Amino acid sequence: MGFSIPQIDWLSLALPVAYLFVLGGSLYTFSTIYRKRKAAQSANLAPWFGPHLQRDIYLSLLHLDQRDDEQGKEKKEASPRIPDSVIRAALLRRAVEDIHRLVQIRTAKQACSALLQKGSVGDDLWQRFQRAEKELEDELRDVVMEANALAPNWGQIIFQSANEIAANTTLREKLDNIQEQTEAEKAWWEKRRAAIQADFMRELDEGDSKDGKSVSASTAPSSVDGEPDAVVVGAAGKKKKGKKN
Amino acid sequence: MSSLTHFDLLPLQIDPQSKAISATTPSRALEAELANLNSLHRALLSLETPHGIPPPPVPVNPKRSANVAKLRDSGNGEFRKSRFPEAINFYTLGLKMALQRPQWEPNQLIREEVASLYANRAQAHMALTQWAEGAVDAEASVEARRVGNAKAWWRRGRCLVEMGRLEEARDWVRRALGMEGEEGELVALLRDIEARIAKKEEKA
């Protein structure tokens, strides 16, 4: 049995081949241009977070150090080397800011995805968010690496420390805010008490001028002075309860 | 571009003696951050750990906790002898001690200590009929520990009642009940407040 190789009609084949080329080429160009535009668009999106001041400080300090090394020894007196302890403190500050950002991202994530599903927010917000998330991940990894370079195994605990610092700072701020009200509250209460006493005295005077009837009414304001004893007793009783813990 | 590949170089300089970092062209945010950095740096310098890094949050150095507890106990002792101003002094010292704890120590511990000290100081203020201070301290105590702090909730409510701020007191105690569940004293206080409000409205 012999096959006779069929004659290939190159001329009529050229047309479909050209068609395929044109199709593939146009699809390819479309996809590259589309992707490029998309990338440019997302690059132009506003970043989720503002500039990372702590990170800038940390890197500036490192840079200051290197520049001094390059510029030779004679300048050493003019700009002293940055001590390692300062670098460590700067890195810790940077980690604290990262903790703040991590908390923000985590709280925003649920709300953001819910809003996206409902269609309340646009796609680019979600893109910005995801980019921020990814950048933060890289940032955390970077901090851990830097920490390990500065002190052995610091990377494992730097974020624990940073977490406590962040929480302590917010707690102290809140407590300070509350305690700042003390003076204002005191002043308000002094004024108020003076007003109540004036009222009370006037009522007494009126009561004396008319008859003794309004004395019963005047016991209401006097409860301000009369009650504390009862409170102290009750409070002292509570106190004993409190001592146990 | 990715923010990891670039940073803004800041005009920083270091003081050779104090090692304090400052900015050559200051702005307010930068100043504030550098102040934070310098104070953290000073705190780190006082550490005795091998590499000058803060130790992990647990275990805690027990020295400070013991001091705080001692001050609180002294305050409680004075309180029992009805020497309230002295008790307030001890509590204030204890608070200072507790709040000066290094930042990287567990905040839960600070919350516990501060909550009980503020609550006790509120109590001492109440014994002196200083309702305004008592109210503020009790609020601070609640801020430090919201749940399981019924006494502090009650004390602020009481102080507000004494100052005649009945509506505020009612809202406060209702919130307290939401947090603490049906705590007997709080329920009684709320009933008392509502009775007073009713009486006041009757009068008006």
Tab-separated table of C-alpha atoms in Angstrom:
chain	number	residue	atom	x	y	z
A	1	MET	CA	0.000	0.000	0.000
A	2	GLY	CA	1.458	3.248	-0.908
A	3	PHE	CA	0.442	6.626	0.221
A	4	SER	CA	0.794	9.300	-2.215
A	5	ILE	CA	1.648	12.443	-0.374
A	6	PRO	CA	-1.070	14.866	-1.205
A	7	GLN	CA	-0.043	17.970	-2.839
A	8	ILE	CA	-0.216	20.863	-0.395
A	9	ASP	CA	-1.912	23.802	-1.782
A	10	TRP	CA	0.159	26.487	-0.075
A	11	LEU	CA	-1.687	29.252	-1.709
A	12	SER	CA	-5.116	28.383	-0.328
A	13	LEU	CA	-3.595	27.560	3.097
A	14	ALA	CA	-2.038	31.000	3.362
A	15	LEU	CA	-5.359	32.620	3.949
A	16	PRO	CA	-6.414	30.707	7.126
A	17	VAL	CA	-2.886	30.875	8.491
A	18	ALA	CA	-2.822	34.608	8.007
A	19	TYR	CA	-6.229	34.787	9.632
A	20	LEU	CA	-4.958	32.879	12.659
A	21	PHE	CA	-1.924	35.145	12.900
A	22	VAL	CA	-3.966	38.287	12.732
A	23	LEU	CA	-6.418	36.955	15.325
A	24	GLY	CA	-3.708	35.839	17.731
A	25	GLY	CA	-1.732	39.006	17.228
A	26	SER	CA	-4.661	41.281	17.878
A	27	LEU	CA	-5.704	39.314	20.947
A	28	TYR	CA	-2.160	39.499	22.275
A	29	THR	CA	-1.836	43.231	21.672
A	30	PHE	CA	-5.206	43.827	23.250
A	31	SER	CA	-4.285	41.856	26.359
A	32	THR	CA	-0.888	43.502	26.798
A	33	ILE	CA	-2.259	46.995	26.345
A	34	TYR	CA	-5.181	46.246	28.629
A	35	ARG	CA	-2.924	44.854	31.334
A	36	LYS	CA	-0.499	47.704	31.054
A	37	ARG	CA	-3.285	50.215	31.431
A	38	LYS	CA	-4.695	48.338	34.368
A	39	ALA	CA	-1.296	48.244	36.059
A	40	ALA	CA	-0.773	51.940	35.416
A	41	GLN	CA	-4.218	52.629	36.817
A	42	SER	CA	-3.644	50.678	39.986
A	43	ALA	CA	-0.238	52.273	40.381
A	44	ASN	CA	-1.927	55.643	40.267
A	45	LEU	CA	-4.431	54.684	42.940
A	46	ALA	CA	-3.939	56.573	46.141
A	47	PRO	CA	-2.161	54.481	48.730
A	48	TRP	CA	-4.288	53.221	51.611
A	49	PHE	CA	-1.967	54.574	54.263
A	50	GLY	CA	-0.128	57.841	54.388
A	51	PRO	CA	3.650	58.008	54.415
A	52	HIS	CA	5.278	55.726	56.949
A	53	LEU	CA	7.119	58.275	59.035
A	54	GLN	CA	8.747	55.784	61.384
A	55	ARG	CA	10.058	53.739	58.513
A	56	ASP	CA	11.451	56.850	56.869
A	57	ILE	CA	13.202	57.811	60.079
A	58	TYR	CA	14.673	54.359	60.490
A	59	LEU	CA	15.972	54.210	56.950
A	60	SER	CA	17.215	57.795	57.096
A	61	LEU	CA	19.221	56.952	60.186
A	62	LEU	CA	20.738	53.926	58.478
A	63	HIS	CA	21.494	56.085	55.495
A	64	LEU	CA	23.092	58.755	57.645
A	65	ASP	CA	25.335	56.055	59.036
A	66	GLN	CA	26.395	54.784	55.621
A	67	ARG	CA	26.987	58.223	54.220
A	68	ASP	CA	29.336	58.977	57.064
A	69	ASP	CA	31.261	55.811	56.354
A	70	GLU	CA	31.640	56.743	52.738
A	71	GLN	CA	32.730	60.260	53.385
A	72	GLY	CA	35.812	59.119	55.209
A	73	LYS	CA	37.203	59.327	58.662
A	74	GLU	CA	38.017	62.991	58.994
A	75	LYS	CA	34.325	63.846	59.088
A	76	LYS	CA	33.699	61.455	61.921
A	77	GLU	CA	33.871	64.106	64.593
A	78	ALA	CA	31.495	66.369	62.757
A	79	SER	CA	28.701	63.801	62.495
A	80	PRO	CA	29.099	60.981	64.974
A	81	ARG	CA	28.012	57.482	64.174
A	82	ILE	CA	24.458	56.633	65.043
A	83	PRO	CA	24.626	54.283	68.017
A	84	ASP	CA	22.999	50.908	67.588
A	85	SER	CA	20.675	51.603	70.462
A	86	VAL	CA	19.110	54.474	68.512
A	87	ILE	CA	18.708	52.251	65.479
A	88	ARG	CA	17.018	49.639	67.637
A	89	ALA	CA	14.684	52.208	69.126
A	90	ALA	CA	13.834	53.469	65.647
A	91	LEU	CA	13.078	49.940	64.474
A	92	LEU	CA	10.863	49.366	67.481
A	93	ARG	CA	8.948	52.581	66.711
A	94	ARG	CA	8.544	51.354	63.164
A	95	ALA	CA	7.158	48.048	64.425
A	96	VAL	CA	4.698	49.922	66.638
A	97	GLU	CA	3.381	51.871	63.666
A	98	ASP	CA	3.077	48.592	61.748
A	99	ILE	CA	0.953	47.224	64.567
A	100	HIS	CA	-1.373	50.222	64.276
A	101	ARG	CA	-1.649	49.637	60.561
A	102	LEU	CA	-2.218	45.925	61.004
A	103	VAL	CA	-5.096	46.646	63.370
A	104	GLN	CA	-6.584	49.100	60.883
A	105	ILE	CA	-6.307	46.636	58.028
A	106	ARG	CA	-7.867	43.853	60.039
A	107	THR	CA	-10.812	45.918	61.141
A	108	ALA	CA	-11.314	47.362	57.679
A	109	LYS	CA	-11.142	44.025	55.921
A	110	GLN	CA	-14.538	42.661	56.903
A	111	ALA	CA	-16.330	45.929	56.314
A	112	CYS	CA	-14.576	46.383	53.024
A	113	SER	CA	-15.395	42.956	51.624
A	114	ALA	CA	-18.987	43.227	52.792
A	115	LEU	CA	-19.365	46.590	51.094
A	116	LEU	CA	-17.761	45.239	47.954
A	117	GLN	CA	-20.200	42.330	47.809
A	118	LYS	CA	-23.111	44.683	48.153
A	119	GLY	CA	-21.609	46.849	45.467
A	120	SER	CA	-21.463	49.876	47.697
A	121	VAL	CA	-17.819	50.540	46.964
A	122	GLY	CA	-15.969	50.444	43.705
A	123	ASP	CA	-13.451	47.933	42.525
A	124	ASP	CA	-10.520	50.305	42.891
A	125	LEU	CA	-11.096	50.685	46.617
A	126	TRP	CA	-10.782	46.938	46.931
A	127	GLN	CA	-7.644	47.025	44.823
A	128	ARG	CA	-6.146	49.718	46.994
A	129	PHE	CA	-6.996	47.643	50.012
A	130	GLN	CA	-5.421	44.500	48.697
A	131	ARG	CA	-2.319	46.350	47.722
A	132	ALA	CA	-2.050	47.844	51.184
A	133	GLU	CA	-2.448	44.390	52.686
A	134	LYS	CA	0.307	42.980	50.566
A	135	GLU	CA	2.618	45.879	51.234
A	136	LEU	CA	2.048	45.559	54.943
A	137	GLU	CA	2.926	41.888	54.769
A	138	ASP	CA	6.191	42.732	53.067
A	139	GLU	CA	6.819	45.491	55.574
A	140	LEU	CA	6.350	43.109	58.502
A	141	ARG	CA	8.701	40.591	56.966
A	142	ASP	CA	11.228	43.332	56.402
A	143	VAL	CA	11.044	44.481	60.020
A	144	VAL	CA	11.547	40.930	61.275
A	145	MET	CA	14.600	40.568	59.063
A	146	GLU	CA	16.060	43.864	60.219
A	147	ALA	CA	15.406	42.936	63.831
A	148	ASN	CA	17.195	39.631	63.446
A	149	ALA	CA	20.111	41.467	61.929
A	150	LEU	CA	20.324	43.875	64.866
A	151	ALA	CA	20.060	41.312	67.655
A	152	PRO	CA	19.835	37.527	67.505
A	153	ASN	CA	16.251	36.265	67.533
A	154	TRP	CA	14.784	39.691	68.107
A	155	GLY	CA	12.502	39.112	65.140
A	156	GLN	CA	10.502	36.621	67.149
A	157	ILE	CA	9.601	39.024	69.901
A	158	ILE	CA	9.794	42.499	68.388
A	159	PHE	CA	6.126	42.486	67.440
A	160	GLN	CA	5.071	41.246	70.857
A	161	SER	CA	6.864	44.202	72.385
A	162	ALA	CA	5.480	46.540	69.750
A	163	ASN	CA	1.981	45.268	70.384
A	164	GLU	CA	2.232	46.016	74.088
A	165	ILE	CA	3.705	49.440	73.398
A	166	ALA	CA	0.847	50.270	71.051
A	167	ALA	CA	-1.772	49.092	73.544
A	168	ASN	CA	-0.127	50.882	76.440
A	169	THR	CA	0.103	54.134	74.535
A	170	THR	CA	-3.576	54.118	73.687
A	171	LEU	CA	-4.514	53.196	77.258
A	172	ARG	CA	-2.421	56.026	78.669
A	173	GLU	CA	-3.847	58.508	76.214
A	174	LYS	CA	-7.375	57.569	77.196
A	175	LEU	CA	-6.612	57.740	80.905
A	176	ASP	CA	-4.911	61.113	80.485
A	177	ASN	CA	-7.912	62.419	78.618
A	178	ILE	CA	-10.196	61.341	81.430
A	179	GLN	CA	-7.965	62.698	84.140
A	180	GLU	CA	-7.658	66.034	82.349
A	181	GLN	CA	-11.337	66.611	83.024
A	182	THR	CA	-10.729	66.639	86.763
A	183	GLU	CA	-10.103	70.379	87.041
A	184	ALA	CA	-13.056	71.313	84.874
A	185	GLU	CA	-15.331	68.923	86.752
A	186	LYS	CA	-14.154	70.269	90.088
A	187	ALA	CA	-14.743	73.864	89.018
A	188	TRP	CA	-18.177	72.955	87.690
A	189	TRP	CA	-19.132	71.201	90.901
A	190	GLU	CA	-17.881	74.081	93.108
A	191	LYS	CA	-20.047	76.480	91.157
A	192	ARG	CA	-22.984	74.126	91.210
A	193	ARG	CA	-22.681	73.527	94.924
A	194	ALA	CA	-22.515	77.257	95.599
A	195	ALA	CA	-25.687	77.671	93.550
A	196	ILE	CA	-27.432	74.873	95.445
A	197	GLN	CA	-26.411	76.349	98.775
A	198	ALA	CA	-27.602	79.798	97.743
A	199	ASP	CA	-30.927	78.265	96.724
A	200	PHE	CA	-31.122	76.446	99.989
A	201	MET	CA	-30.410	79.553	102.036
A	202	ARG	CA	-32.997	81.506	100.113
A	203	GLU	CA	-35.537	78.790	100.650
A	204	LEU	CA	-34.753	78.832	104.346
A	205	ASP	CA	-35.175	82.582	104.472
A	206	GLU	CA	-38.467	82.371	102.630
A	207	GLY	CA	-39.550	79.596	104.908
A	208	ASP	CA	-38.769	81.714	107.971
A	209	SER	CA	-40.621	84.715	106.585
A	210	LYS	CA	-43.758	82.732	105.701
A	211	ASP	CA	-43.967	79.879	108.149
A	212	GLY	CA	-42.141	76.706	109.049
A	213	LYS	CA	-43.911	74.713	106.376
A	214	SER	CA	-41.236	74.755	103.715
A	215	VAL	CA	-38.712	73.161	106.036
A	216	SER	CA	-39.885	69.759	104.891
A	217	ALA	CA	-39.204	70.750	101.286
A	218	SER	CA	-35.777	72.012	102.206
A	219	THR	CA	-34.688	68.577	103.313
A	220	ALA	CA	-34.268	67.633	99.671
A	221	PRO	CA	-31.256	69.865	99.003
A	222	SER	CA	-29.836	69.102	102.418
A	223	SER	CA	-29.578	65.481	101.413
A	224	VAL	CA	-26.450	66.555	99.564
A	225	ASP	CA	-24.836	67.125	102.915
A	226	GLY	CA	-26.720	64.490	104.832
A	227	GLU	CA	-26.100	61.531	102.576
A	228	PRO	CA	-22.306	61.163	102.642
A	229	ASP	CA	-22.328	59.422	105.998
A	230	ALA	CA	-24.586	56.767	104.647
A	231	VAL	CA	-22.396	56.459	101.583
A	232	VAL	CA	-19.249	56.095	103.628
A	233	VAL	CA	-20.750	53.319	105.668
A	234	GLY	CA	-22.031	51.548	102.589
A	235	ALA	CA	-18.764	52.151	100.804
A	236	ALA	CA	-16.699	50.899	103.700
A	237	GLY	CA	-18.774	47.733	103.666
A	238	LYS	CA	-18.065	47.319	99.982
A	239	LYS	CA	-14.438	47.974	100.575
A	240	LYS	CA	-13.996	44.924	102.707
A	241	LYS	CA	-15.424	42.903	99.930
A	242	GLY	CA	-12.915	44.436	97.572
A	243	LYS	CA	-9.935	43.716	99.769
A	244	LYS	CA	-10.203	40.043	99.115
A	245	ASN	CA	-9.241	40.297	95.511
B	1	MET	CA	5.813	51.577	42.746
B	2	SER	CA	6.025	49.379	45.763
B	3	SER	CA	6.770	51.395	48.835
B	4	LEU	CA	9.317	48.816	49.910
B	5	THR	CA	11.814	49.917	47.331
B	6	HIS	CA	11.935	53.561	48.215
B	7	PHE	CA	11.742	55.865	51.202
B	8	ASP	CA	11.843	59.576	51.853
B	9	LEU	CA	15.170	60.685	53.200
B	10	LEU	CA	14.545	62.873	56.204
B	11	PRO	CA	16.871	65.645	57.287
B	12	LEU	CA	18.012	64.141	60.579
B	13	GLN	CA	20.967	64.864	62.796
B	14	ILE	CA	22.231	63.447	66.054
B	15	ASP	CA	23.448	65.291	69.080
B	16	PRO	CA	26.910	63.859	69.897
B	17	GLN	CA	26.455	64.094	73.654
B	18	SER	CA	22.883	63.145	74.367
B	19	LYS	CA	22.518	60.989	71.234
B	20	ALA	CA	19.167	62.658	70.716
B	21	ILE	CA	17.915	62.687	67.168
B	22	SER	CA	16.533	65.945	65.850
B	23	ALA	CA	15.403	67.241	62.512
B	24	THR	CA	17.203	70.012	60.681
B	25	THR	CA	13.998	71.207	59.086
B	26	PRO	CA	11.390	70.391	61.668
B	27	SER	CA	7.722	69.765	61.071
B	28	ARG	CA	5.212	69.054	63.770
B	29	ALA	CA	4.569	65.378	63.036
B	30	LEU	CA	8.261	64.697	62.692
B	31	GLU	CA	9.060	66.510	65.935
B	32	ALA	CA	6.448	64.514	67.819
B	33	GLU	CA	7.686	61.234	66.408
B	34	LEU	CA	11.303	62.084	67.190
B	35	ALA	CA	10.347	62.930	70.759
B	36	ASN	CA	8.749	59.493	71.017
B	37	LEU	CA	11.819	57.906	69.510
B	38	ASN	CA	14.176	59.659	71.905
B	39	SER	CA	12.174	58.742	74.971
B	40	LEU	CA	11.979	55.134	73.811
B	41	HIS	CA	15.714	55.226	73.241
B	42	ARG	CA	16.339	56.434	76.782
B	43	ALA	CA	14.093	53.690	78.113
B	44	LEU	CA	15.987	51.106	76.081
B	45	LEU	CA	19.319	52.359	77.383
B	46	SER	CA	18.305	51.592	80.952
B	47	LEU	CA	17.742	47.948	80.045
B	48	GLU	CA	20.164	45.309	81.181
B	49	THR	CA	19.291	42.679	78.612
B	50	PRO	CA	22.220	41.314	76.597
B	51	HIS	CA	21.517	43.116	73.328
B	52	GLY	CA	19.716	46.145	74.645
B	53	ILE	CA	16.398	44.981	73.271
B	54	PRO	CA	13.208	44.865	75.291
B	55	PRO	CA	12.586	41.413	76.753
B	56	PRO	CA	9.423	39.553	75.745
B	57	PRO	CA	6.328	40.847	77.590
B	58	VAL	CA	6.137	37.820	79.856
B	59	PRO	CA	7.554	37.049	82.360
B	60	VAL	CA	7.374	40.416	84.103
B	61	ASN	CA	9.920	41.825	86.475
B	62	PRO	CA	8.094	41.438	89.803
B	63	LYS	CA	9.778	44.395	91.530
B	64	ARG	CA	7.454	47.069	90.260
B	65	SER	CA	4.328	44.999	90.788
B	66	ALA	CA	5.365	44.487	94.393
B	67	ASN	CA	5.899	48.230	94.873
B	68	VAL	CA	2.534	49.070	93.397
B	69	ALA	CA	0.844	46.476	95.553
B	70	LYS	CA	2.612	47.842	98.632
B	71	LEU	CA	1.464	51.380	97.922
B	72	ARG	CA	-2.070	50.177	97.393
B	73	ASP	CA	-2.031	48.266	100.654
B	74	SER	CA	-0.690	51.320	102.512
B	75	GLY	CA	-3.494	53.327	100.973
B	76	ASN	CA	-6.041	50.739	102.029
B	77	GLY	CA	-4.612	50.816	105.553
B	78	GLU	CA	-4.979	54.579	105.772
B	79	PHE	CA	-8.467	54.291	104.354
B	80	ARG	CA	-9.475	51.851	107.063
B	81	LYS	CA	-8.205	54.295	109.667
B	82	SER	CA	-10.385	56.934	107.984
B	83	ARG	CA	-7.358	59.040	107.067
B	84	PHE	CA	-8.636	59.668	103.572
B	85	PRO	CA	-6.239	62.377	102.297
B	86	GLU	CA	-3.283	60.139	103.184
B	87	ALA	CA	-4.960	57.229	101.454
B	88	ILE	CA	-5.408	59.383	98.350
B	89	ASN	CA	-1.713	60.248	98.437
B	90	PHE	CA	-0.716	56.610	98.561
B	91	TYR	CA	-3.045	55.710	95.717
B	92	THR	CA	-1.698	58.601	93.656
B	93	LEU	CA	1.863	57.422	94.210
B	94	GLY	CA	0.858	53.911	93.274
B	95	LEU	CA	-0.773	55.172	90.097
B	96	LYS	CA	2.338	57.070	89.176
B	97	MET	CA	4.411	53.969	89.740
B	98	ALA	CA	2.057	51.795	87.711
B	99	LEU	CA	1.850	54.231	84.809
B	100	GLN	CA	5.618	54.600	84.626
B	101	ARG	CA	5.975	50.924	83.915
B	102	PRO	CA	8.054	50.382	80.767
B	103	GLN	CA	5.864	50.523	77.703
B	104	TRP	CA	6.671	47.065	76.494
B	105	GLU	CA	5.369	45.330	79.592
B	106	PRO	CA	1.985	43.666	79.239
B	107	ASN	CA	-0.787	46.239	79.096
B	108	GLN	CA	-3.213	43.798	80.702
B	109	LEU	CA	-1.177	43.960	83.889
B	110	ILE	CA	-1.142	47.766	83.853
B	111	ARG	CA	-4.882	47.786	83.291
B	112	GLU	CA	-5.489	45.581	86.321
B	113	GLU	CA	-3.291	47.631	88.623
B	114	VAL	CA	-4.507	50.995	87.431
B	115	ALA	CA	-8.152	49.939	87.554
B	116	SER	CA	-7.994	48.937	91.201
B	117	LEU	CA	-5.962	52.009	92.197
B	118	TYR	CA	-8.339	54.408	90.485
B	119	ALA	CA	-11.327	52.633	91.972
B	120	ASN	CA	-9.850	52.884	95.463
B	121	ARG	CA	-8.931	56.533	95.021
B	122	ALA	CA	-12.446	57.233	93.805
B	123	GLN	CA	-13.685	55.647	96.999
B	124	ALA	CA	-11.430	57.826	99.142
B	125	HIS	CA	-12.598	60.924	97.296
B	126	MET	CA	-16.172	59.875	97.903
B	127	ALA	CA	-15.458	59.501	101.598
B	128	LEU	CA	-14.348	63.142	101.544
B	129	THR	CA	-17.484	64.051	99.561
B	130	GLN	CA	-15.294	65.163	96.649
B	131	TRP	CA	-17.777	63.899	94.123
B	132	ALA	CA	-16.195	65.471	91.046
B	133	GLU	CA	-12.813	63.839	91.595
B	134	GLY	CA	-14.480	60.595	92.572
B	135	ALA	CA	-16.512	60.563	89.373
B	136	VAL	CA	-13.459	61.154	87.220
B	137	ASP	CA	-11.399	58.480	88.973
B	138	ALA	CA	-14.157	55.929	88.757
B	139	GLU	CA	-14.510	56.644	85.050
B	140	ALA	CA	-10.766	56.142	84.597
B	141	SER	CA	-11.016	52.852	86.454
B	142	VAL	CA	-13.796	51.684	84.169
B	143	GLU	CA	-11.765	52.739	81.145
B	144	ALA	CA	-8.918	50.557	82.339
B	145	ARG	CA	-11.165	47.597	83.027
B	146	ARG	CA	-14.709	47.489	81.743
B	147	VAL	CA	-15.883	44.070	82.770
B	148	GLY	CA	-15.716	42.754	86.310
B	149	ASN	CA	-15.369	46.257	87.681
B	150	ALA	CA	-18.868	46.754	89.064
B	151	LYS	CA	-17.601	48.763	92.032
B	152	ALA	CA	-16.112	51.455	89.829
B	153	TRP	CA	-19.262	51.608	87.705
B	154	TRP	CA	-21.306	51.970	90.875
B	155	ARG	CA	-19.052	54.675	92.305
B	156	ARG	CA	-19.277	56.940	89.294
B	157	GLY	CA	-23.030	56.470	89.235
B	158	ARG	CA	-23.206	57.395	92.910
B	159	CYS	CA	-20.999	60.478	92.419
B	160	LEU	CA	-23.144	61.679	89.535
B	161	VAL	CA	-26.253	61.261	91.670
B	162	GLU	CA	-24.655	63.243	94.461
B	163	MET	CA	-23.863	66.030	92.043
B	164	GLY	CA	-27.452	66.032	90.887
B	165	ARG	CA	-26.682	64.834	87.360
B	166	LEU	CA	-29.475	62.301	87.439
B	167	GLU	CA	-29.997	61.710	83.708
B	168	GLU	CA	-26.288	61.208	83.190
B	169	ALA	CA	-26.198	58.837	86.142
B	170	ARG	CA	-29.109	56.857	84.756
B	171	ASP	CA	-27.439	56.429	81.369
B	172	TRP	CA	-24.186	55.468	83.053
B	173	VAL	CA	-25.749	52.846	85.301
B	174	ARG	CA	-27.724	51.407	82.401
B	175	ARG	CA	-24.513	50.993	80.479
B	176	ALA	CA	-23.002	49.402	83.567
B	177	LEU	CA	-25.823	46.905	83.745
B	178	GLY	CA	-25.247	46.078	80.098
B	179	MET	CA	-21.605	45.354	80.875
B	180	GLU	CA	-21.847	43.675	84.232
B	181	GLY	CA	-25.160	41.876	84.015
B	182	GLU	CA	-27.693	42.122	86.820
B	183	GLU	CA	-25.376	43.223	89.595
B	184	GLY	CA	-27.431	43.751	92.762
B	185	GLU	CA	-25.920	47.057	93.851
B	186	LEU	CA	-26.197	48.536	90.393
B	187	VAL	CA	-29.827	47.514	90.086
B	188	ALA	CA	-30.530	49.137	93.451
B	189	LEU	CA	-28.729	52.301	92.383
B	190	LEU	CA	-30.697	52.462	89.141
B	191	ARG	CA	-33.959	52.082	91.071
B	192	ASP	CA	-32.854	54.871	93.391
B	193	ILE	CA	-31.974	57.147	90.471
B	194	GLU	CA	-35.263	56.500	88.743
B	195	ALA	CA	-37.134	57.282	91.948
B	196	ARG	CA	-35.243	60.554	92.269
B	197	ILE	CA	-35.940	61.497	88.672
B	198	ALA	CA	-39.614	60.741	89.151
B	199	LYS	CA	-39.652	62.881	92.290
B	200	LYS	CA	-37.930	65.729	90.514
B	201	GLU	CA	-40.407	65.602	87.640
B	202	GLU	CA	-43.275	65.561	90.067
B	203	LYS	CA	-41.938	68.671	91.705
B	204	ALA	CA	-41.404	70.514	88.449
